[in-house]
């Protein structure tokens, strides 16, 4: 009896230990891409039998995991930087960042300077923008998020110039904060914002430099605050990773990208 | 069955089991301290003196944690000031003035203690913060965080106080009644002072729990790194900082977060020592 159990245990150990690593793909990184990637990976798994493990943890983690060999592919929700040229980027989709206010906020489209003034604390009441005489709740993202980096870069701001009233982590937290406060302003991924606004969350997306924050504007390339969603790799891609990249750029998957309000990259 | 048929063997098993559990606890704690020390040592050597500065801008290699240490402490202190007296009063009232209510209330309180912290956080974010926002925007603030924490530590603070009062010798009560002392006077002059050290040491442990709470605070505190100037200002605690940034941090930034974990451990250890001291005094009194 006991010997049988040991035998079974050894079998299990042998199976897990000797499984070839190439039958499994590990993808880590951006929390913006992760939900989309998880669904696409599931379909890929069903089609090819290759196991795909998707873990979220920010673009920074995607980069460092690929560098350390902990992941086959890293999800990075921005373009690669100068010091990241040792990695190969594969653009899979496009996304934008939308400024959002509460649906009941009547404020007119804001200019670049007004947005900068709001975020640096120089403009701190809606009355100066034709709204109610109430202080502006400035919602900002925590350090290390690519959404924050992109926002700061677009408006030419340093993080220590920003005077936030609320610092958030995930997009969802930003949505909840703005939807729960008629006097708040924040910025989140367009995909997330459009999705929530379409599902009766009281949000309004502000146009940016005269361009409405919509997927159509993003598709035409007009929207000024947009970013590429990347998968990064290092060195030679293995066959599974290659197959996955081909699978991701297959037009048949476009509807899944759209379901998450991203635009699939056209190749 | 095992225990009655061969007590020595069962005892040996139990004793070994206990030793193993004890060793595991020590090993895990030692491991945590070791990892924190090893991870943060290079950073502490390089930036150790910067830690006491105010500005936390990891993007620009500025790692001041003083504002967040202050944030952690003031949020927990206010929570304890709100929950502590309420817990003691409620426990005393239930035990000596409304004994019929005690059982159902304690059951309710135990249920409250079992609610996951993230649920308190969600309630704070969706109800409390918008409510405070109507009076004093932005709503997410020191006050909101302390209220949510107070609600979280109230149940256990109440249960600890109830137990402490329950452990007092019955003869105190009998003697008091024989002398026809009023119940309020009895409570104020005899019962609470006698149970005091046990109550206070229980409250200190709850304070430690408040210090360590992460998710609920993250959801309602506003998380702006600044000195807590008013009750309605947003603050960031050390734990919220780790949760917000750890997944996104690399290099020195990541190591700085480990160092902040070490700092938190230090504060908690100091609290524990304080709690021990208070309990020690109780034995000296008895």
CSV table of C-alpha atoms in Angstrom, one decimal, chain B residues 58-281:
chain,number,residue,atom,x,y,z
B,58,UNK,CA,11.0,57.2,-7.2
B,59,UNK,CA,11.1,58.3,-10.8
B,60,UNK,CA,13.7,60.8,-9.9
B,61,UNK,CA,15.5,58.6,-7.3
B,62,UNK,CA,14.1,60.5,-4.3
B,63,UNK,CA,13.0,58.1,-1.6
B,64,UNK,CA,11.9,60.1,1.4
B,65,UNK,CA,9.5,58.1,3.5
B,66,UNK,CA,8.9,60.4,6.5
B,67,UNK,CA,5.5,61.6,5.2
B,68,UNK,CA,4.3,58.0,4.7
B,69,UNK,CA,5.6,56.9,8.1
B,70,UNK,CA,3.6,59.8,9.6
B,71,UNK,CA,0.6,58.9,7.4
B,72,UNK,CA,0.7,55.3,8.7
B,73,UNK,CA,0.9,56.4,12.3
B,74,UNK,CA,-1.7,59.1,12.3
B,75,UNK,CA,-4.3,57.0,10.4
B,76,UNK,CA,-3.9,54.2,12.9
B,77,UNK,CA,-3.8,56.4,16.0
B,78,UNK,CA,-7.1,58.1,15.0
B,79,UNK,CA,-8.6,54.7,14.3
B,80,UNK,CA,-7.6,53.5,17.7
B,81,UNK,CA,-8.9,56.7,19.4
B,82,UNK,CA,-12.3,56.2,17.6
B,83,UNK,CA,-12.6,52.4,18.2
B,84,UNK,CA,-10.8,52.0,21.5
B,85,UNK,CA,-13.1,54.0,23.9
B,86,UNK,CA,-16.2,52.8,22.0
B,87,UNK,CA,-15.1,49.2,22.3
B,88,UNK,CA,-14.4,49.5,26.1
B,89,UNK,CA,-17.7,51.3,26.8
B,90,UNK,CA,-19.7,48.9,24.7
B,91,UNK,CA,-18.1,45.8,26.3
B,92,UNK,CA,-18.6,47.2,29.8
B,93,UNK,CA,-22.2,48.2,29.1
B,94,UNK,CA,-23.0,44.8,27.6
B,95,UNK,CA,-21.5,42.9,30.5
B,96,UNK,CA,-22.8,44.9,33.4
B,97,UNK,CA,-25.8,46.9,32.2
B,98,UNK,CA,-27.4,44.9,29.5
B,99,UNK,CA,-26.4,41.2,30.0
B,100,UNK,CA,-29.5,40.0,28.0
B,101,UNK,CA,-28.1,41.7,24.9
B,102,UNK,CA,-24.5,40.5,25.4
B,103,UNK,CA,-24.8,37.1,23.7
B,104,UNK,CA,-26.5,38.3,20.5
B,105,UNK,CA,-24.3,41.4,20.3
B,106,UNK,CA,-21.1,39.4,20.7
B,107,UNK,CA,-22.3,37.0,18.0
B,108,UNK,CA,-22.9,40.0,15.7
B,109,UNK,CA,-19.5,41.4,16.5
B,110,UNK,CA,-17.8,38.1,15.8
B,111,UNK,CA,-19.5,38.1,12.5
B,112,UNK,CA,-18.2,41.6,11.9
B,113,UNK,CA,-14.7,40.5,12.7
B,114,UNK,CA,-15.0,37.8,10.0
B,115,UNK,CA,-15.7,40.3,7.2
B,116,UNK,CA,-12.7,40.5,4.9
B,117,UNK,CA,-11.0,43.9,5.0
B,118,UNK,CA,-11.4,44.5,1.3
B,119,UNK,CA,-15.2,44.5,1.9
B,120,UNK,CA,-14.8,47.3,4.4
B,121,UNK,CA,-12.6,49.1,1.9
B,122,UNK,CA,-15.3,48.8,-0.8
B,123,UNK,CA,-17.9,50.1,1.5
B,124,UNK,CA,-15.6,53.0,2.4
B,125,UNK,CA,-14.9,53.8,-1.3
B,126,UNK,CA,-18.5,53.6,-2.5
B,127,UNK,CA,-20.4,55.1,0.6
B,128,UNK,CA,-18.1,56.8,3.0
B,129,UNK,CA,-15.8,58.7,0.6
B,130,UNK,CA,-18.6,60.2,-1.6
B,131,UNK,CA,-20.3,61.2,1.6
B,132,UNK,CA,-17.3,63.0,3.1
B,133,UNK,CA,-16.8,64.4,-0.4
B,134,UNK,CA,-20.0,66.4,-0.1
B,135,UNK,CA,-18.7,68.2,3.0
B,136,UNK,CA,-15.0,68.4,2.4
B,137,UNK,CA,-13.7,67.3,-1.0
B,138,UNK,CA,-11.9,65.2,-2.1
B,139,UNK,CA,-13.4,62.7,0.4
B,140,UNK,CA,-10.7,60.1,0.2
B,141,UNK,CA,-8.7,61.3,3.3
B,142,UNK,CA,-7.1,60.6,6.6
B,143,UNK,CA,-10.5,60.7,8.2
B,144,UNK,CA,-12.0,58.2,5.8
B,145,UNK,CA,-9.1,55.8,6.3
B,146,UNK,CA,-9.3,56.1,10.1
B,147,UNK,CA,-13.1,55.5,10.1
B,148,UNK,CA,-12.8,52.4,8.0
B,149,UNK,CA,-9.9,51.1,10.1
B,150,UNK,CA,-11.9,51.9,13.3
B,151,UNK,CA,-14.8,49.8,12.1
B,152,UNK,CA,-12.4,47.0,11.3
B,153,UNK,CA,-10.6,46.9,14.6
B,154,UNK,CA,-13.7,47.6,16.7
B,155,UNK,CA,-15.0,44.0,16.8
B,156,UNK,CA,-11.8,42.4,18.1
B,157,UNK,CA,-11.1,45.3,20.5
B,158,UNK,CA,-14.6,44.7,21.9
B,159,UNK,CA,-14.1,41.0,22.2
B,160,UNK,CA,-10.7,41.4,23.9
B,161,UNK,CA,-12.2,43.9,26.4
B,162,UNK,CA,-15.1,41.6,27.1
B,163,UNK,CA,-12.7,38.7,27.8
B,164,UNK,CA,-10.5,40.9,30.1
B,165,UNK,CA,-13.6,42.0,32.1
B,166,UNK,CA,-14.7,38.4,32.2
B,167,UNK,CA,-11.4,37.3,33.8
B,168,UNK,CA,-11.8,39.5,36.8
B,169,UNK,CA,-12.5,37.6,40.0
B,170,UNK,CA,-16.2,37.4,40.8
B,171,UNK,CA,-15.4,38.5,44.4
B,172,UNK,CA,-14.7,42.1,43.2
B,173,UNK,CA,-18.3,42.3,42.0
B,174,UNK,CA,-19.7,40.6,45.1
B,175,UNK,CA,-17.7,42.9,47.4
B,176,UNK,CA,-18.8,45.9,45.5
B,177,UNK,CA,-22.4,44.9,45.8
B,178,UNK,CA,-22.1,44.1,49.5
B,179,UNK,CA,-20.8,47.7,50.0
B,180,UNK,CA,-23.7,48.9,47.8
B,181,UNK,CA,-21.4,50.7,45.4
B,182,UNK,CA,-23.1,52.1,42.3
B,183,UNK,CA,-22.5,50.1,39.2
B,184,UNK,CA,-20.9,53.1,37.4
B,185,UNK,CA,-18.6,53.8,40.4
B,186,UNK,CA,-17.8,50.1,40.6
B,187,UNK,CA,-16.9,50.0,36.9
B,188,UNK,CA,-14.9,53.3,37.1
B,189,UNK,CA,-13.0,52.7,40.3
B,190,UNK,CA,-12.5,48.9,40.4
B,191,UNK,CA,-13.3,46.9,37.3
B,192,UNK,CA,-11.8,49.0,34.6
B,193,UNK,CA,-8.6,49.8,36.4
B,194,UNK,CA,-8.1,46.1,37.3
B,195,UNK,CA,-8.7,45.0,33.7
B,196,UNK,CA,-6.9,48.0,32.3
B,197,UNK,CA,-3.5,46.5,31.4
B,198,UNK,CA,-5.1,43.6,29.6
B,199,UNK,CA,-7.5,45.9,27.8
B,200,UNK,CA,-4.7,48.3,26.8
B,201,UNK,CA,-2.4,45.5,25.6
B,202,UNK,CA,-5.2,44.1,23.5
B,203,UNK,CA,-5.8,47.6,22.0
B,204,UNK,CA,-2.1,47.9,21.2
B,205,UNK,CA,-2.3,44.7,19.2
B,206,UNK,CA,-5.3,46.1,17.3
B,207,UNK,CA,-3.2,49.2,16.7
B,208,UNK,CA,-0.6,47.0,15.1
B,209,UNK,CA,-3.3,45.4,12.9
B,210,UNK,CA,-4.4,48.9,11.8
B,211,UNK,CA,-0.8,49.8,10.9
B,212,UNK,CA,-0.5,46.7,8.8
B,213,UNK,CA,-3.9,47.0,7.0
B,214,UNK,CA,-3.3,47.6,3.3
B,215,UNK,CA,-6.2,47.1,0.9
B,216,UNK,CA,-9.0,48.9,2.8
B,217,UNK,CA,-6.7,51.9,3.4
B,218,UNK,CA,-5.5,52.0,-0.2
B,219,UNK,CA,-9.1,52.2,-1.3
B,220,UNK,CA,-10.1,55.2,0.8
B,221,UNK,CA,-7.0,57.2,1.9
B,222,UNK,CA,-6.4,59.1,-1.3
B,223,UNK,CA,-2.7,57.9,-1.4
B,224,UNK,CA,-1.1,61.4,-1.9
B,225,UNK,CA,2.3,61.5,-0.4
B,226,UNK,CA,2.2,64.5,1.9
B,227,UNK,CA,2.3,65.4,5.6
B,228,UNK,CA,-1.2,64.8,7.1
B,229,UNK,CA,-2.1,68.5,7.7
B,230,UNK,CA,-5.9,68.1,8.2
B,231,UNK,CA,-8.4,65.3,8.7
B,232,UNK,CA,-9.7,65.9,5.2
B,233,UNK,CA,-6.3,65.7,3.4
B,234,UNK,CA,-5.5,62.6,1.5
B,235,UNK,CA,-2.5,60.6,3.0
B,236,UNK,CA,-0.5,57.6,1.9
B,237,UNK,CA,0.5,54.9,4.3
B,238,UNK,CA,3.6,52.7,4.0
B,239,UNK,CA,1.5,49.6,3.3
B,240,UNK,CA,-0.6,51.3,0.6
B,241,UNK,CA,2.7,52.5,-1.0
B,242,UNK,CA,4.0,49.0,-1.2
B,243,UNK,CA,0.8,47.7,-2.6
B,244,UNK,CA,0.5,50.5,-5.1
B,245,UNK,CA,4.0,50.4,-6.5
B,246,UNK,CA,5.6,47.0,-5.8
B,247,UNK,CA,4.3,45.3,-8.9
B,248,UNK,CA,5.5,48.2,-11.0
B,249,UNK,CA,8.8,48.9,-9.4
B,250,UNK,CA,12.3,47.9,-10.7
B,251,UNK,CA,15.8,48.5,-9.5
B,252,UNK,CA,16.3,51.0,-6.6
B,253,UNK,CA,12.6,51.8,-6.4
B,254,UNK,CA,11.8,48.1,-5.7
B,255,UNK,CA,14.5,47.9,-3.1
B,256,UNK,CA,13.2,51.1,-1.5
B,257,UNK,CA,9.9,49.4,-1.1
B,258,UNK,CA,11.6,46.5,0.7
B,259,UNK,CA,13.2,49.0,3.0
B,260,UNK,CA,9.8,50.5,3.7
B,261,UNK,CA,8.6,47.0,4.6
B,262,UNK,CA,11.5,46.8,7.1
B,263,UNK,CA,10.6,50.1,8.6
B,264,UNK,CA,7.0,48.9,9.1
B,265,UNK,CA,8.3,45.7,10.8
B,266,UNK,CA,10.3,47.9,13.1
B,267,UNK,CA,7.4,50.0,14.1
B,268,UNK,CA,5.3,46.9,14.7
B,269,UNK,CA,8.0,45.3,16.8
B,270,UNK,CA,8.2,48.4,19.0
B,271,UNK,CA,4.5,48.2,19.5
B,272,UNK,CA,4.7,44.6,20.5
B,273,UNK,CA,7.3,45.4,23.1
B,274,UNK,CA,5.0,48.1,24.4
B,275,UNK,CA,2.2,45.6,24.6
B,276,UNK,CA,4.4,43.2,26.5
B,277,UNK,CA,5.5,45.8,29.0
B,278,UNK,CA,1.9,46.7,29.7
B,279,UNK,CA,1.0,43.1,30.3
B,280,UNK,CA,4.0,42.7,32.5
B,281,UNK,CA,2.8,45.6,34.7
